[in-house]
PDB file of C-alpha atoms in Angstrom:
ATOM      1  CA  MET S   1       0.000   0.000   0.000  1.00  0.00           C
ATOM      2  CA  ILE S   2       1.286   3.417  -0.946  1.00  0.00           C
ATOM      3  CA  SER S   3      -0.089   6.915  -0.553  1.00  0.00           C
ATOM      4  CA  LEU S   4       0.452   9.456  -3.314  1.00  0.00           C
ATOM      5  CA  LYS S   5      -0.340  13.165  -3.243  1.00  0.00           C
ATOM      6  CA  VAL S   6      -1.436  14.534  -6.624  1.00  0.00           C
ATOM      7  CA  GLU S   7       0.443  17.726  -7.533  1.00  0.00           C
ATOM      8  CA  ASP S   8      -1.981  19.345  -9.992  1.00  0.00           C
ATOM      9  CA  VAL S   9      -5.518  18.900  -8.649  1.00  0.00           C
ATOM     10  CA  LYS S  10      -7.275  20.679 -11.536  1.00  0.00           C
ATOM     11  CA  LYS S  11      -5.471  18.610 -14.164  1.00  0.00           C
ATOM     12  CA  PHE S  12      -6.202  15.407 -12.248  1.00  0.00           C
ATOM     13  CA  MET S  13      -9.895  16.253 -11.901  1.00  0.00           C
ATOM     14  CA  ASN S  14     -10.071  16.639 -15.666  1.00  0.00           C
ATOM     15  CA  LYS S  15      -8.374  13.271 -16.153  1.00  0.00           C
ATOM     16  CA  ILE S  16     -10.735  11.411 -13.827  1.00  0.00           C
ATOM     17  CA  LEU S  17     -14.015  13.175 -14.652  1.00  0.00           C
ATOM     18  CA  VAL S  18     -13.665  14.151 -18.332  1.00  0.00           C
ATOM     19  CA  ASP S  19     -10.851  12.218 -20.021  1.00  0.00           C
ATOM     20  CA  ASN S  20     -10.859   8.437 -20.416  1.00  0.00           C
ATOM     21  CA  VAL S  21      -7.804   7.732 -18.237  1.00  0.00           C
ATOM     22  CA  PHE S  22      -9.692   5.779 -15.533  1.00  0.00           C
ATOM     23  CA  ASP S  23     -12.618   4.549 -17.657  1.00  0.00           C
ATOM     24  CA  ASN S  24     -11.666   0.854 -17.611  1.00  0.00           C
ATOM     25  CA  PHE S  25     -11.573   0.670 -13.830  1.00  0.00           C
ATOM     26  CA  LEU S  26     -14.648  -0.570 -12.012  1.00  0.00           C
ATOM     27  CA  THR S  27     -16.386   1.560  -9.388  1.00  0.00           C
ATOM     28  CA  SER S  28     -16.654   0.103  -5.904  1.00  0.00           C
ATOM     29  CA  ASN S  29     -18.212   3.197  -4.343  1.00  0.00           C
ATOM     30  CA  VAL S  30     -18.254   6.983  -4.429  1.00  0.00           C
ATOM     31  CA  GLU S  31     -19.021   9.577  -1.763  1.00  0.00           C
ATOM     32  CA  VAL S  32     -19.242  13.273  -2.611  1.00  0.00           C
ATOM     33  CA  ALA S  33     -19.933  16.029  -0.086  1.00  0.00           C
ATOM     34  CA  THR S  34     -21.308  19.268  -1.516  1.00  0.00           C
ATOM     35  CA  PHE S  35     -24.434  20.945  -0.078  1.00  0.00           C
ATOM     36  CA  SER S  36     -25.440  17.370   0.810  1.00  0.00           C
ATOM     37  CA  LYS S  37     -23.646  14.049   0.943  1.00  0.00           C
ATOM     38  CA  PHE S  38     -24.112  11.824  -2.105  1.00  0.00           C
ATOM     39  CA  SER S  39     -23.259   8.118  -2.118  1.00  0.00           C
ATOM     40  CA  ILE S  40     -23.032   5.782  -5.092  1.00  0.00           C
ATOM     41  CA  ASP S  41     -22.734   2.038  -4.695  1.00  0.00           C
ATOM     42  CA  GLY S  42     -20.946   0.738  -7.778  1.00  0.00           C
ATOM     43  CA  ARG S  43     -22.354  -2.777  -7.483  1.00  0.00           C
ATOM     44  CA  ILE S  44     -24.485  -3.708 -10.444  1.00  0.00           C
ATOM     45  CA  ASN S  45     -28.192  -4.099  -9.691  1.00  0.00           C
ATOM     46  CA  LYS S  46     -28.861  -7.347 -11.549  1.00  0.00           C
ATOM     47  CA  LYS S  47     -32.628  -7.026 -11.057  1.00  0.00           C
ATOM     48  CA  TRP S  48     -32.626  -3.966 -13.337  1.00  0.00           C
ATOM     49  CA  TYR S  49     -31.302  -5.899 -16.365  1.00  0.00           C
ATOM     50  CA  THR S  50     -32.979  -8.426 -18.624  1.00  0.00           C
ATOM     51  CA  SER S  51     -31.545 -11.942 -18.681  1.00  0.00           C
ATOM     52  CA  GLU S  52     -30.116 -11.220 -22.143  1.00  0.00           C
ATOM     53  CA  GLU S  53     -28.370  -8.075 -20.901  1.00  0.00           C
ATOM     54  CA  LEU S  54     -26.964  -9.930 -17.887  1.00  0.00           C
ATOM     55  CA  GLU S  55     -25.227 -12.402 -20.191  1.00  0.00           C
ATOM     56  CA  ASN S  56     -22.973  -9.568 -21.402  1.00  0.00           C
ATOM     57  CA  ILE S  57     -22.056  -8.337 -17.915  1.00  0.00           C
ATOM     58  CA  GLU S  58     -18.863  -9.939 -16.645  1.00  0.00           C
ATOM     59  CA  ASP S  59     -18.207  -8.016 -13.430  1.00  0.00           C
ATOM     60  CA  SER S  60     -20.184  -7.250 -10.282  1.00  0.00           C
ATOM     61  CA  TYR S  61     -19.350  -3.535 -10.427  1.00  0.00           C
ATOM     62  CA  ALA S  62     -20.113  -0.803 -12.958  1.00  0.00           C
ATOM     63  CA  LYS S  63     -17.311   0.693 -15.006  1.00  0.00           C
ATOM     64  CA  TRP S  64     -16.111   4.147 -14.013  1.00  0.00           C
ATOM     65  CA  LEU S  65     -16.984   5.159 -17.586  1.00  0.00           C
ATOM     66  CA  ASP S  66     -20.670   4.621 -16.757  1.00  0.00           C
ATOM     67  CA  ILE S  67     -20.575   6.315 -13.326  1.00  0.00           C
ATOM     68  CA  LYS S  68     -18.337   9.343 -13.848  1.00  0.00           C
ATOM     69  CA  ARG S  69     -20.915  11.506 -15.632  1.00  0.00           C
ATOM     70  CA  TYR S  70     -23.159  11.347 -12.553  1.00  0.00           C
ATOM     71  CA  VAL S  71     -20.256  12.264 -10.288  1.00  0.00           C
ATOM     72  CA  TYR S  72     -19.352  15.098 -12.647  1.00  0.00           C
ATOM     73  CA  ASP S  73     -22.929  16.410 -12.491  1.00  0.00           C
ATOM     74  CA  ILE S  74     -22.777  16.427  -8.685  1.00  0.00           C
ATOM     75  CA  ILE S  75     -19.382  18.157  -8.561  1.00  0.00           C
ATOM     76  CA  LYS S  76     -19.746  20.751 -11.331  1.00  0.00           C
ATOM     77  CA  GLY S  77     -20.649  24.273 -10.357  1.00  0.00           C
ATOM     78  CA  ASN S  78     -19.172  27.412  -8.851  1.00  0.00           C
ATOM     79  CA  LYS S  79     -18.023  25.741  -5.635  1.00  0.00           C
ATOM     80  CA  VAL S  80     -15.738  22.773  -5.254  1.00  0.00           C
ATOM     81  CA  PRO S  81     -16.959  19.880  -3.114  1.00  0.00           C
ATOM     82  CA  SER S  82     -15.879  19.876   0.506  1.00  0.00           C
ATOM     83  CA  SER S  83     -14.666  16.308  -0.031  1.00  0.00           C
ATOM     84  CA  PHE S  84     -15.042  13.192  -2.102  1.00  0.00           C
ATOM     85  CA  LYS S  85     -13.846   9.619  -2.088  1.00  0.00           C
ATOM     86  CA  ILE S  86     -13.808   7.405  -5.160  1.00  0.00           C
ATOM     87  CA  VAL S  87     -12.895   3.738  -4.768  1.00  0.00           C
ATOM     88  CA  LEU S  88     -11.961   2.040  -8.037  1.00  0.00           C
ATOM     89  CA  LEU S  89     -10.861  -1.532  -8.662  1.00  0.00           C
ATOM     90  CA  LEU S  90      -9.616  -3.704 -11.470  1.00  0.00           C
ATOM     91  CA  SER S  91     -12.029  -5.869 -13.448  1.00  0.00           C
ATOM     92  CA  LYS S  92     -11.904  -9.648 -12.978  1.00  0.00           C
ATOM     93  CA  GLU S  93     -10.076  -9.958 -16.297  1.00  0.00           C
ATOM     94  CA  ASN S  94      -7.476  -7.321 -15.414  1.00  0.00           C
ATOM     95  CA  THR S  95      -7.050  -8.793 -11.931  1.00  0.00           C
ATOM     96  CA  SER S  96      -6.431 -12.200 -13.494  1.00  0.00           C
ATOM     97  CA  ASN S  97      -3.923 -10.711 -15.957  1.00  0.00           C
ATOM     98  CA  THR S  98      -2.145  -8.872 -13.146  1.00  0.00           C
ATOM     99  CA  LEU S  99      -1.917 -12.032 -11.046  1.00  0.00           C
ATOM    100  CA  LYS S 100      -0.517 -13.990 -13.986  1.00  0.00           C
ATOM    101  CA  LYS S 101       2.004 -11.264 -14.692  1.00  0.00           C
ATOM    102  CA  PHE S 102       3.260 -10.704 -11.146  1.00  0.00           C
ATOM    103  CA  SER S 103       2.321 -13.546  -8.831  1.00  0.00           C
ATOM    104  CA  TYR S 104       3.135 -17.189  -9.290  1.00  0.00           C
ATOM    105  CA  GLN S 105       1.284 -18.410  -6.218  1.00  0.00           C
ATOM    106  CA  LEU S 106      -1.969 -16.446  -6.099  1.00  0.00           C
ATOM    107  CA  THR S 107      -5.101 -16.949  -8.203  1.00  0.00           C
ATOM    108  CA  GLU S 108      -8.340 -15.005  -8.610  1.00  0.00           C
ATOM    109  CA  ASN S 109      -9.732 -17.171  -5.792  1.00  0.00           C
ATOM    110  CA  ASP S 110      -7.212 -15.618  -3.380  1.00  0.00           C
ATOM    111  CA  VAL S 111      -7.826 -11.955  -4.216  1.00  0.00           C
ATOM    112  CA  GLU S 112     -11.050 -10.013  -3.652  1.00  0.00           C
ATOM    113  CA  GLY S 113      -9.793  -6.940  -5.505  1.00  0.00           C
ATOM    114  CA  LEU S 114      -6.979  -4.563  -6.422  1.00  0.00           C
ATOM    115  CA  PHE S 115      -8.136  -1.119  -5.343  1.00  0.00           C
ATOM    116  CA  LEU S 116      -7.386   2.523  -5.959  1.00  0.00           C
ATOM    117  CA  ASN S 117      -8.743   4.910  -3.299  1.00  0.00           C
ATOM    118  CA  ILE S 118      -8.935   8.521  -4.499  1.00  0.00           C
ATOM    119  CA  MET S 119      -9.679  11.098  -1.811  1.00  0.00           C
ATOM    120  CA  TYR S 120     -10.188  14.840  -2.136  1.00  0.00           C
ATOM    121  CA  GLU S 121     -10.262  17.215   0.825  1.00  0.00           C
ATOM    122  CA  ASN S 122      -8.860  20.689   1.546  1.00  0.00           C
ATOM    123  CA  ASN S 123      -8.022  21.139  -2.156  1.00  0.00           C
ATOM    124  CA  GLU S 124      -5.727  18.085  -2.085  1.00  0.00           C
ATOM    125  CA  VAL S 125      -6.073  14.751  -3.858  1.00  0.00           C
ATOM    126  CA  ASN S 126      -4.483  11.661  -2.362  1.00  0.00           C
ATOM    127  CA  ILE S 127      -4.398   8.243  -3.981  1.00  0.00           C
ATOM    128  CA  VAL S 128      -3.950   5.134  -1.854  1.00  0.00           C
ATOM    129  CA  THR S 129      -3.471   1.672  -3.329  1.00  0.00           C
ATOM    130  CA  GLY S 130      -4.758  -1.467  -1.677  1.00  0.00           C
ATOM    131  CA  ILE S 131      -5.445  -5.142  -2.126  1.00  0.00           C
ATOM    132  CA  SER S 132      -8.213  -7.119  -0.470  1.00  0.00           C
ATOM    133  CA  TYR S 133      -7.282 -10.772  -0.022  1.00  0.00           C
ATOM    134  CA  LYS S 134      -9.803 -13.549   0.542  1.00  0.00           C
ATOM    135  CA  THR S 135      -7.258 -15.470   2.598  1.00  0.00           C
ATOM    136  CA  PHE S 136      -4.285 -14.570   4.768  1.00  0.00           C
ATOM    137  CA  VAL S 137      -1.190 -14.031   2.620  1.00  0.00           C
ATOM    138  CA  MET S 138       2.365 -13.811   3.967  1.00  0.00           C
ATOM    139  CA  ASP S 139       3.940 -12.911   0.635  1.00  0.00           C
ATOM    140  CA  LYS S 140       3.466  -9.193  -0.057  1.00  0.00           C
ATOM    141  CA  SER S 141       5.132  -9.196  -3.487  1.00  0.00           C
ATOM    142  CA  LEU S 142       1.772  -8.633  -5.215  1.00  0.00           C
ATOM    143  CA  ASP S 143       1.257  -5.511  -3.081  1.00  0.00           C
ATOM    144  CA  LYS S 144       4.586  -4.122  -4.252  1.00  0.00           C
ATOM    145  CA  GLU S 145       3.848  -4.947  -7.883  1.00  0.00           C
ATOM    146  CA  TRP S 146       0.384  -3.346  -7.656  1.00  0.00           C
ATOM    147  CA  ASP S 147       1.912  -0.218  -6.122  1.00  0.00           C
ATOM    148  CA  ASN S 148       4.523  -0.043  -8.885  1.00  0.00           C
ATOM    149  CA  SER S 149       1.889  -0.681 -11.573  1.00  0.00           C
ATOM    150  CA  ILE S 150      -0.137   2.286 -10.333  1.00  0.00           C
ATOM    151  CA  LYS S 151       2.931   4.538 -10.412  1.00  0.00           C
ATOM    152  CA  VAL S 152       3.650   3.433 -13.992  1.00  0.00           C
ATOM    153  CA  PHE S 153      -0.013   3.999 -14.917  1.00  0.00           C
ATOM    154  CA  LEU S 154      -0.034   7.494 -13.413  1.00  0.00           C
ATOM    155  CA  ASN S 155       3.289   8.415 -15.031  1.00  0.00           C
ATOM    156  CA  LYS S 156       2.096   7.156 -18.422  1.00  0.00           C
ATOM    157  CA  ASN S 157      -1.033   9.299 -18.086  1.00  0.00           C
ATOM    158  CA  GLU S 158       0.942  12.347 -16.943  1.00  0.00           C
ATOM    159  CA  VAL S 159      -0.448  12.487 -13.416  1.00  0.00           C
ATOM    160  CA  GLU S 160       2.195  14.189 -11.297  1.00  0.00           C
ATOM    161  CA  TYR S 161       2.420  13.029  -7.690  1.00  0.00           C
ATOM    162  CA  ASN S 162       4.645  12.796  -4.640  1.00  0.00           C
ATOM    163  CA  GLU S 163       4.853   9.626  -2.626  1.00  0.00           C
ATOM    164  CA  LEU S 164       3.979  10.225   1.016  1.00  0.00           C
TER     165      LEU S 164
END
């Protein structure tokens, strides 16, 4: 787990809310505090879909691509939010690919999710990585690889940060 402080908040907000930089991540949950507190549960409501539509849904969470416009609508305006927290995670497919790439011992059955916690408060954005394991794991090499992967991802997408 690492904590990163984003250097250019305005540029980052554009990347997460307007650009497609984070669109392939899934949305675990979102909380935004403006004049009221708004909460979004990213879990897919399977009762809303037809059985045919459900056949095309591979993950239990909605893509950030499908959620971000609602978050943008809540945030936009003359005043910035007092705070927000966005929790993103990798899709099952990307989690599986990451495990194959970096971990020889773990499978999808061992990992609940690879997370990215994005928190805004006091005009600062902090990003914290995390992994939720289904079982106790002594080997923390996947944690280190996930942390490094996020740094590479942010660098590639020109998100400037300082590691805390």
